Coordinates of C-alpha atoms and ligand atoms in Angstrom, one line a residue:
M1 CA 19.9 27.8 -9.2
K2 CA 20.3 30.9 -12.2
N3 CA 18.1 31.3 -14.2
S4 CA 19.8 30.7 -17.6
D5 CA 20.2 27.3 -15.8
I6 CA 19.1 24.2 -17.5
Y7 CA 17.4 21.6 -16.3
V8 CA 17.1 17.4 -17.4
T9 CA 13.0 19.2 -17.6
R10 CA 11.1 22.3 -17.8
S11 CA 6.7 21.3 -17.9
S12 CA 5.7 22.7 -20.7
M13 CA 2.9 25.2 -20.5
P14 CA -0.6 25.9 -22.1
P15 CA -0.9 29.8 -23.1
Y16 CA -1.7 31.1 -20.5
E17 CA -4.3 33.3 -21.3
E18 CA -6.0 29.9 -22.8
Y19 CA -6.0 28.1 -19.7
I20 CA -7.3 31.4 -17.4
E21 CA -10.1 31.7 -19.4
A22 CA -10.7 27.5 -19.0
I23 CA -10.6 28.0 -15.5
K24 CA -13.4 30.8 -15.3
P25 CA -16.2 28.8 -15.4
L26 CA -15.1 26.9 -11.7
W27 CA -16.3 30.1 -10.5
D28 CA -19.2 30.4 -11.9
S29 CA -20.2 26.4 -11.1
H30 CA -17.8 26.5 -7.5
W31 CA -18.5 23.3 -8.4
I32 CA -14.1 22.1 -7.9
T33 CA -13.9 18.8 -7.6
N34 CA -16.0 15.8 -7.2
M35 CA -15.8 14.5 -10.8
G36 CA -16.8 16.8 -11.7
A37 CA -18.2 18.2 -15.6
Y38 CA -14.1 19.4 -16.2
H39 CA -13.0 15.3 -15.2
K40 CA -15.7 13.9 -16.4
Q41 CA -15.1 15.9 -20.7
F42 CA -11.5 15.1 -19.9
E43 CA -11.8 11.3 -18.8
K44 CA -13.1 10.9 -22.5
E45 CA -11.2 12.6 -24.6
L46 CA -7.8 10.5 -22.8
A47 CA -9.4 7.3 -23.7
E48 CA -9.7 8.2 -27.2
Y49 CA -6.2 9.9 -27.7
L50 CA -5.0 7.1 -25.4
D51 CA -6.4 4.6 -27.7
V52 CA -8.0 2.9 -24.7
P53 CA -11.2 1.2 -23.6
E54 CA -11.9 2.2 -19.9
L55 CA -9.1 5.4 -18.7
S56 CA -10.2 6.4 -15.0
L57 CA -8.2 10.0 -13.9
T58 CA -6.1 9.4 -9.7
V59 CA -4.6 12.4 -8.6
N60 CA -0.9 10.5 -9.6
G61 CA 0.6 8.5 -11.0
H62 CA 1.5 6.3 -7.7
T63 CA -1.5 6.1 -6.5
A64 CA -3.0 5.5 -9.1
L65 CA -0.7 2.2 -9.3
E66 CA -1.2 1.6 -5.8
L67 CA -4.2 1.6 -6.1
V68 CA -4.6 -1.2 -9.8
I69 CA -1.9 -3.4 -7.4
Q70 CA -5.0 -3.7 -5.1
S71 CA -7.4 -3.7 -7.0
Y72 CA -7.2 -7.3 -7.5
N73 CA -6.9 -8.5 -3.7
F74 CA -3.6 -10.7 -4.4
P75 CA -2.9 -12.2 -0.6
E76 CA -0.5 -10.6 1.4
G77 CA 2.8 -11.7 1.3
S78 CA 2.6 -12.6 -2.7
E79 CA 4.7 -12.0 -4.9
V80 CA 5.4 -9.3 -7.8
I81 CA 7.6 -9.7 -10.4
T82 CA 9.5 -6.5 -11.2
T83 CA 12.7 -4.4 -12.4
P84 CA 15.1 -2.4 -10.3
F85 CA 15.5 0.0 -13.3
T86 CA 12.8 2.3 -12.3
F87 CA 11.3 4.5 -10.6
I88 CA 11.5 4.3 -6.7
S89 CA 7.8 4.3 -7.0
T90 CA 7.3 1.0 -9.0
T91 CA 8.8 -0.1 -6.2
H92 CA 7.0 1.3 -3.6
A93 CA 3.5 0.8 -4.9
I94 CA 4.4 -3.3 -4.8
V95 CA 5.7 -2.3 -1.1
R96 CA 3.5 -0.1 0.4
N97 CA 0.5 -3.0 -0.6
R98 CA 1.9 -6.0 1.6
L99 CA 3.4 -7.8 -1.4
Q100 CA 7.1 -8.8 -1.8
P101 CA 9.1 -6.7 -4.9
V102 CA 11.0 -9.7 -7.2
F103 CA 13.6 -7.8 -9.2
C104 CA 14.2 -9.3 -12.8
D105 CA 16.9 -7.9 -15.0
V106 CA 17.2 -5.9 -17.8
K107 CA 18.2 -6.2 -20.9
M108 CA 21.1 -4.0 -22.0
S109 CA 20.3 -3.0 -24.6
D110 CA 16.9 -1.1 -24.0
G111 CA 17.0 -1.4 -20.2
T112 CA 13.5 -3.3 -20.4
M113 CA 12.6 -5.9 -17.9
D114 CA 14.1 -9.0 -20.1
E115 CA 11.6 -11.2 -20.4
M116 CA 14.6 -14.3 -20.6
K117 CA 14.7 -14.0 -17.0
I118 CA 10.8 -14.0 -15.8
E119 CA 10.2 -17.8 -15.5
E120 CA 12.7 -18.8 -13.2
Q121 CA 11.1 -15.7 -10.6
I122 CA 8.1 -17.5 -11.0
T123 CA 7.7 -19.5 -7.5
E124 CA 4.4 -20.5 -6.0
K125 CA 3.8 -17.1 -4.4
T126 CA 3.9 -15.3 -7.8
V127 CA 1.2 -12.9 -8.6
A128 CA 1.6 -10.7 -11.0
I129 CA 5.0 -9.5 -13.7
L130 CA 4.7 -6.1 -13.5
P131 CA 7.1 -4.7 -15.8
V132 CA 8.3 -0.6 -16.9
H133 CA 8.2 0.3 -20.9
V134 CA 11.2 2.9 -19.1
Y135 CA 11.9 6.1 -21.2
G136 CA 9.3 4.7 -23.0
H137 CA 10.4 1.6 -24.1
V138 CA 8.2 -1.2 -24.9
C139 CA 8.1 -3.8 -23.2
N140 CA 8.5 -7.3 -25.0
T141 CA 5.0 -7.8 -24.7
E142 CA 3.8 -10.6 -26.4
A143 CA 7.0 -13.0 -24.7
I144 CA 5.4 -11.4 -20.9
D145 CA 2.1 -12.3 -22.1
E146 CA 2.0 -15.7 -23.2
I147 CA 4.5 -16.6 -19.3
A148 CA 1.6 -14.2 -17.5
R149 CA -0.9 -16.8 -18.9
K150 CA 0.8 -20.1 -18.4
Y151 CA 1.3 -18.7 -14.7
G152 CA -2.0 -17.1 -14.6
L153 CA -0.3 -13.8 -13.2
K154 CA -1.8 -10.9 -13.8
V155 CA 0.5 -7.5 -16.3
I156 CA 0.2 -5.5 -14.9
Y157 CA 2.3 -2.1 -16.5
D158 CA 3.3 1.4 -15.6
A159 CA 3.7 3.6 -17.8
A160 CA 4.3 6.4 -17.0
H161 CA 7.1 7.3 -19.3
A162 CA 5.0 6.1 -22.4
F163 CA 2.4 8.5 -22.2
G164 CA 1.1 8.4 -26.3
I165 CA 2.7 5.8 -27.5
Q166 CA 1.9 3.3 -30.3
Y167 CA 3.2 -0.1 -29.9
H168 CA 1.7 -2.3 -33.6
G169 CA -0.4 0.2 -34.1
K170 CA -2.3 0.1 -30.9
G171 CA -2.1 2.7 -27.7
I172 CA 0.4 0.9 -25.3
G173 CA -2.6 0.9 -22.5
N174 CA -3.4 -1.8 -24.1
Y175 CA -0.7 -3.9 -23.8
G176 CA -1.6 -6.6 -20.1
D177 CA -4.5 -6.1 -18.0
A178 CA -3.9 -2.7 -16.6
S179 CA -1.4 -0.2 -16.8
I180 CA -1.1 3.0 -15.2
F181 CA 0.1 6.7 -16.2
S182 CA 1.8 9.3 -15.0
F183 CA 0.6 13.3 -16.1
H184 CA 3.3 14.3 -12.7
A185 CA 5.1 18.6 -14.4
T186 CA 8.1 16.9 -15.1
K187 CA 6.3 14.1 -17.3
V188 CA 5.4 14.5 -21.2
F189 CA 1.9 15.5 -20.8
H190 CA 1.4 16.5 -17.5
T191 CA -2.0 18.1 -15.2
I192 CA 0.7 20.1 -12.9
E193 CA -0.3 16.7 -10.4
G194 CA -1.8 13.0 -11.6
G195 CA -2.2 9.9 -13.4
A196 CA -4.6 7.5 -14.8
V197 CA -5.7 3.6 -14.3
V198 CA -6.2 2.0 -17.9
C199 CA -7.9 -1.3 -18.4
R200 CA -9.9 -3.7 -20.4
T201 CA -12.4 -3.9 -18.6
H202 CA -15.8 -2.2 -17.1
E203 CA -16.2 -3.9 -14.7
M204 CA -11.9 -3.5 -13.5
Y205 CA -12.5 0.8 -14.3
Q206 CA -15.7 1.0 -10.9
K207 CA -13.2 -1.4 -8.6
I208 CA -10.7 1.8 -9.6
Y209 CA -13.7 4.6 -9.2
D210 CA -14.7 3.3 -6.2
L211 CA -11.1 2.4 -5.0
K212 CA -10.1 6.6 -5.6
N213 CA -13.3 7.3 -3.3
F214 CA -14.3 6.3 -0.6
G215 CA -16.6 3.2 -2.6
I216 CA -19.1 5.7 -2.6
H217 CA -22.8 5.2 -4.4
G218 CA -24.8 7.4 -2.5
E219 CA -24.8 9.6 0.1
E220 CA -25.9 7.4 2.0
L221 CA -24.2 4.2 0.3
V222 CA -20.2 3.0 0.7
T223 CA -19.8 -0.5 -0.7
S224 CA -16.3 -0.9 -0.6
V225 CA -13.1 0.6 1.6
G226 CA -11.3 3.0 -0.9
A227 CA -9.0 5.7 -0.5
N228 CA -10.0 9.5 -2.4
A229 CA -7.4 9.1 -5.3
K230 CA -9.7 12.1 -7.4
M231 CA -8.6 14.1 -9.4
N232 CA -9.4 17.9 -9.2
E233 CA -11.1 20.2 -12.3
F234 CA -8.6 22.3 -12.1
S235 CA -5.7 19.6 -13.1
A236 CA -8.3 17.8 -15.7
I237 CA -8.6 21.6 -17.4
M238 CA -4.9 21.6 -16.6
G239 CA -5.4 18.2 -19.0
I240 CA -7.4 19.2 -21.2
C241 CA -5.5 23.0 -22.0
N242 CA -2.1 20.7 -21.9
L243 CA -3.7 17.8 -24.5
K244 CA -5.0 20.0 -27.4
Y245 CA -0.8 21.1 -27.5
I246 CA 0.6 18.0 -27.1
D247 CA 1.5 17.0 -30.7
R248 CA 3.3 20.2 -31.2
A249 CA 4.7 19.9 -27.7
I250 CA 5.8 16.2 -28.2
A251 CA 7.3 18.2 -32.0
S252 CA 9.7 20.3 -30.3
R253 CA 10.9 16.9 -28.2
K254 CA 11.6 15.7 -30.9
A255 CA 13.8 17.9 -33.2
V256 CA 16.0 18.0 -29.5
F257 CA 15.5 14.6 -29.6
E258 CA 16.9 14.5 -34.0
K259 CA 20.1 16.8 -32.4
Y260 CA 21.2 14.5 -30.4
Q261 CA 20.9 11.4 -32.2
E262 CA 23.1 14.2 -34.8
L263 CA 25.6 14.9 -32.1
L264 CA 25.8 12.0 -30.3
V265 CA 25.1 8.1 -32.1
G266 CA 29.1 7.5 -33.5
R267 CA 30.5 9.1 -30.7
P268 CA 33.1 6.9 -29.7
G269 CA 32.3 4.8 -25.5
I270 CA 28.9 7.1 -25.8
R271 CA 25.5 4.6 -25.9
L272 CA 22.8 5.2 -26.4
L273 CA 19.6 2.5 -26.1
D274 CA 17.6 0.5 -28.9
H275 CA 14.7 1.9 -29.7
S276 CA 11.4 -0.8 -31.2
A277 CA 11.0 -0.3 -34.6
D278 CA 7.6 -1.3 -33.9
Q279 CA 6.1 1.9 -31.7
T280 CA 6.4 5.6 -31.8
N281 CA 8.0 7.6 -29.8
N282 CA 7.7 10.2 -27.2
Y283 CA 11.1 12.0 -26.7
A284 CA 10.6 11.5 -23.0
Y285 CA 13.8 11.1 -22.6
Y286 CA 17.1 11.2 -24.1
P287 CA 19.5 8.2 -21.5
I288 CA 23.8 7.5 -23.0
L289 CA 25.1 5.5 -21.5
V290 CA 29.1 7.0 -20.9
E291 CA 30.7 3.2 -21.1
D292 CA 34.8 3.5 -19.2
A293 CA 36.6 3.5 -23.5
Y294 CA 34.6 7.1 -23.3
G295 CA 37.8 8.8 -21.2
K296 CA 35.9 10.4 -18.8
T297 CA 33.8 8.3 -16.4
R298 CA 29.5 8.9 -16.0
D299 CA 30.2 11.3 -13.1
E300 CA 32.8 12.8 -14.1
I301 CA 30.6 14.4 -17.2
Y302 CA 27.7 14.6 -14.3
A303 CA 30.1 16.7 -12.5
E304 CA 31.2 19.2 -15.5
L305 CA 27.6 19.9 -17.1
K306 CA 26.8 21.2 -13.1
R307 CA 29.7 23.3 -13.7
K308 CA 28.3 24.6 -16.3
G309 CA 24.9 24.7 -15.2
I310 CA 23.9 21.7 -17.4
H311 CA 21.8 20.3 -14.4
P312 CA 21.9 16.5 -16.6
R313 CA 20.2 13.6 -13.5
K314 CA 22.0 9.8 -12.9
Y315 CA 18.3 8.1 -13.6
F316 CA 18.0 5.5 -12.5
Y317 CA 20.4 5.1 -9.8
P318 CA 20.9 3.8 -7.3
L319 CA 18.6 1.0 -8.3
T320 CA 15.7 1.2 -5.7
A321 CA 16.8 -2.7 -5.1
D322 CA 19.6 -0.9 -3.3
Q323 CA 18.2 2.0 -1.8
A324 CA 18.2 2.2 1.8
C325 CA 14.8 1.2 2.2
F326 CA 15.0 -1.8 0.3
K327 CA 18.3 -3.3 0.0
N328 CA 19.0 -7.0 1.4
R329 CA 15.4 -6.9 2.2
Y330 CA 14.2 -9.3 -0.8
K331 CA 15.3 -12.0 -2.1
K332 CA 18.1 -11.9 -3.8
V333 CA 18.3 -12.2 -7.5
E334 CA 21.2 -11.9 -10.5
I335 CA 20.9 -8.1 -11.9
C336 CA 24.4 -7.7 -13.6
N337 CA 22.8 -5.8 -16.4
A338 CA 20.4 -3.1 -13.6
R339 CA 23.5 -2.0 -12.1
W340 CA 25.5 -2.6 -15.2
L341 CA 22.1 0.3 -16.7
S342 CA 22.7 1.9 -13.3
A343 CA 26.3 3.3 -13.3
H344 CA 26.3 4.8 -16.8
I345 CA 23.3 5.8 -17.6
L346 CA 23.1 9.9 -17.9
L347 CA 19.9 11.8 -18.4
L348 CA 20.9 14.9 -20.8
P349 CA 18.1 17.5 -20.5
I350 CA 15.0 17.7 -23.6
Y351 CA 11.6 19.3 -23.2
E352 CA 9.1 21.1 -25.7
G353 CA 10.8 24.2 -26.3
L354 CA 14.3 23.4 -25.5
E355 CA 16.5 25.5 -28.1
I356 CA 18.9 23.8 -30.6
K357 CA 21.6 26.1 -29.9
D358 CA 20.7 24.8 -26.4
V359 CA 21.3 21.6 -28.4
E360 CA 25.2 21.9 -29.5
R361 CA 26.5 23.8 -26.3
I362 CA 25.2 20.9 -23.7
A363 CA 26.4 17.6 -26.6
E364 CA 30.1 20.0 -27.1
S365 CA 29.8 20.1 -22.7
F366 CA 31.3 17.1 -22.0
Ligands
PLP401 C1 7.0 9.6 -12.4 C2 6.8 7.6 -12.0 C3 5.7 7.8 -11.3 C4 4.8 8.3 -10.2 O1 4.1 9.4 -10.8 P1 3.4 10.8 -10.4 O2 2.4 11.0 -11.0 O3 5.1 10.8 -9.7 O4 2.9 9.6 -8.7 C5 5.7 5.9 -11.0 N1 6.8 5.2 -11.7 C6 7.2 6.0 -12.8 C7 8.4 4.6 -14.1 C8 7.4 7.5 -12.8 O5 8.5 8.1 -13.8

């Protein structure tokens, strides 16, 4: 690792003095976790920013997803229809809740779950659909909702990639029964580590609250079995600080994104994924598909860039369904599109502050 190396992402940092100033009050109050003042303030600010009715902060995105699933108390062994074209966390959250993932294929156009292939996977054991707004590409929420209503299923979105995105003029967290966000250091918006559950009802907010705080309801009263998944005050303050600069961060990413578009759209053998006109973009990722016609394979480009100190990533390869821990364990489903995408995808570096001359260098390096 050299200092001049370019990684696929880099954490946005608020101005140093500002964060240091902001955490000073913690040395007076000595209150550094347990739903302190900043947790409260950040929860409120974030619910407003994301334009959602209910939001509960958590220690990370993965735990948020585990707790949402857990909050529904699905019978052990129930089936959850999900996508294999995602970060391993999505599938882990299902399996760690003792449920069975049923992998549904994705669309070649944008990598999101193929709504036309959901119904054929529904059985009497199906309880939920768990799609991912992969790379911030919004799923076909209308079709998914309709299927869910018809069969009485819950819809839980993994919106870890979709921070701040609006769809049909509404915050993305308003779709489905619940969504989770990740504020991990590598995401568009971060709290170092952190996440949130967003949901429609205060009743569900309460359930998540209990699950994230041991079910404690007073010094001598515990009413349900819960975990510990609270966000601490240092993270909440990092969130408050970063939220002030989120527009700047996204604008910087947009400039990078547009430069890549200028240099790569129309390059023979390089295909880009579609992006719905009904949504805004957070420019979280820059995925390219290296088709056979390019003359070099995805893996050759990956190696070539690495040699030049540029570190793209093969997200998401392998598919979660093909990982050692899950392979051949669950219902066998044709997932040809997901396999193709996974074999041809490469994510180029994009982050706040990536210089345009570096974008040019990257695009010219393969
Ligand atoms: C990052 C991510 C998660 C997990 O979030 P953490 O905050 O890292 O726990 C889950 N799903 C997807 C799609 C992600 O990208």
